[in-house]
Amino acid sequence: MQRMTRQRSAVTEVLADTDDFRSAQQLHETLRSRGHGIGLATVYRTLQSLADGGEVDVLRTTDGEAVYRRCARREHHHHLICRGCGATVEIEGPGVEAWAAQVGAAHGFEDIEHVVELWGTCARCAARAAHP
Amino acid sequence: MQRMTRQRSAVTEVLADTDDFRSAQQLHETLRSRGHGIGLATVYRTLQSLADGGEVDVLRTTDGEAVYRRCARREHHHHLICRGCGATVEIEGPGVEAWAAQVGAAHGFEDIEHVVELWGTCARCAARAAHP
DNA sequence: CTCGACTTGAGAATGATGCTCATGAAGCGT
DNA sequence: ACGCTTCATGAGCATCATTCTCAAGTCGAG
């Protein structure tokens, strides 16, 4: 079972407040700045369990760092993420599911999962880069 | 310029000998076992420069570990990778390029890149799992 | 309210990867 | 083939994200 602790609700609250993908460290920072005393290890543990329960989406930046986001849809979907600030748009991958399963099976692979994410620079970050 | 050293050619040779995605550590291991004296740092540096030059493909496992592969095609393409052993099949992503660029632009994002990879368990690893 | 079981957190441990700098070797020019 | 300049190497240390440890704290069922 999963207990509802002060720390756990603080994490879900912060996640609910942003639409961007954020790293565990960034979330921890935000939590501290809001006055919640919470340990980094707890943030990692909580994010892990939320991810296991499908309540948050996790993905890896090109640097290999894990970033988390509370998505609107619980069904599988994809993202367009800003490399600069983490701003995210949920997107559709038309026909991707079927294509992935079919290609996998055609090569004798089982338990197929697919990773389909778009990375770019959002308008705001592009503007910021233009005015240094 | 890029000098051709004993170590560098050893790395490219090992990469040429496998079709699987391999981590820097695994490649280092293989190199040592073949009798090449080579430092881990050199393996990392060499892989990095090969990747920068587009001679090897790099991607991240779900654990965030970087894995490398000498691909047949130099043009952009996608992969179906075995989670167990790294065995890889190069695949086509029909229409993905155009779709990615279009979706990105529609949301005001620039410099769009896309990550499209399929992960699964290859037939050999599935069989191995069945006979413990 | 009580108490056991789960959770927390500070700090240490781990693991991948990057950095340093003294030493080695590629390869250009001769 | 011979130097010589310059870039490459490697052993070990540094860093950074993430996980582990375990004593102390706190949910929440009864």
Short mmCIF file of C-alpha atoms (C1' of nucleotides) in Angstrom, two decimals, chain C, chain D:
data_model
loop_
_atom_site.label_atom_id
_atom_site.label_comp_id
_atom_site.label_asym_id
_atom_site.label_seq_id
_atom_site.Cartn_x
_atom_site.Cartn_y
_atom_site.Cartn_z
"C1'" DC C 1 -4.50 6.73 21.59
"C1'" DT C 2 -1.21 2.74 20.50
"C1'" DC C 3 1.80 0.33 18.00
"C1'" DG C 4 3.71 -1.92 14.12
"C1'" DA C 5 5.05 -1.18 9.56
"C1'" DC C 6 6.22 1.90 6.22
"C1'" DT C 7 8.65 6.39 5.21
"C1'" DT C 8 12.08 9.72 5.76
"C1'" DG C 9 16.69 11.89 5.40
"C1'" DA C 10 21.64 12.66 6.08
"C1'" DG C 11 25.40 10.86 4.47
"C1'" DA C 12 27.94 7.28 2.35
"C1'" DA C 13 28.20 4.25 -1.78
"C1'" DT C 14 27.88 3.41 -6.59
"C1'" DG C 15 28.55 3.88 -11.44
"C1'" DA C 16 29.05 6.34 -15.65
"C1'" DT C 17 31.54 9.79 -17.54
"C1'" DG C 18 34.76 13.92 -17.67
"C1'" DC C 19 39.17 16.16 -16.42
"C1'" DT C 20 44.35 16.56 -15.49
"C1'" DC C 21 48.82 16.43 -16.78
"C1'" DA C 22 53.03 13.99 -17.38
"C1'" DT C 23 54.49 10.81 -20.93
"C1'" DG C 24 54.15 8.76 -25.57
"C1'" DA C 25 53.76 8.59 -30.45
"C1'" DA C 26 51.78 10.30 -35.26
"C1'" DG C 27 53.31 12.37 -39.12
"C1'" DC C 28 55.04 16.69 -41.30
"C1'" DG C 29 59.12 18.60 -43.06
"C1'" DT C 30 63.87 17.66 -44.05
"C1'" DA D 1 65.39 7.53 -41.75
"C1'" DC D 2 65.54 11.82 -38.17
"C1'" DG D 3 63.82 15.31 -35.54
"C1'" DC D 4 60.29 18.07 -33.65
"C1'" DT D 5 55.93 19.89 -32.87
"C1'" DT D 6 51.58 18.74 -31.60
"C1'" DC D 7 48.02 16.05 -30.51
"C1'" DA D 8 46.75 11.54 -28.16
"C1'" DT D 9 47.08 8.50 -24.27
"C1'" DG D 10 46.16 6.67 -19.60
"C1'" DA D 11 46.19 6.27 -14.50
"C1'" DG D 12 43.93 8.28 -11.23
"C1'" DC D 13 41.18 11.76 -9.44
"C1'" DA D 14 36.87 14.71 -9.90
"C1'" DT D 15 32.03 15.16 -10.80
"C1'" DC D 16 27.31 14.34 -11.10
"C1'" DA D 17 23.09 11.72 -10.95
"C1'" DT D 18 21.12 8.24 -8.60
"C1'" DT D 19 20.75 4.59 -5.05
"C1'" DC D 20 21.62 2.52 -0.61
"C1'" DT D 21 21.85 2.35 4.58
"C1'" DC D 22 19.81 2.51 8.79
"C1'" DA D 23 18.43 5.06 12.75
"C1'" DA D 24 14.71 8.06 13.79
"C1'" DG D 25 10.12 9.71 12.56
"C1'" DT D 26 5.27 9.25 11.39
"C1'" DC D 27 0.98 7.23 9.09
"C1'" DG D 28 -3.25 5.00 10.00
"C1'" DA D 29 -5.70 0.61 11.14
"C1'" DG D 30 -7.88 -0.96 15.20
#
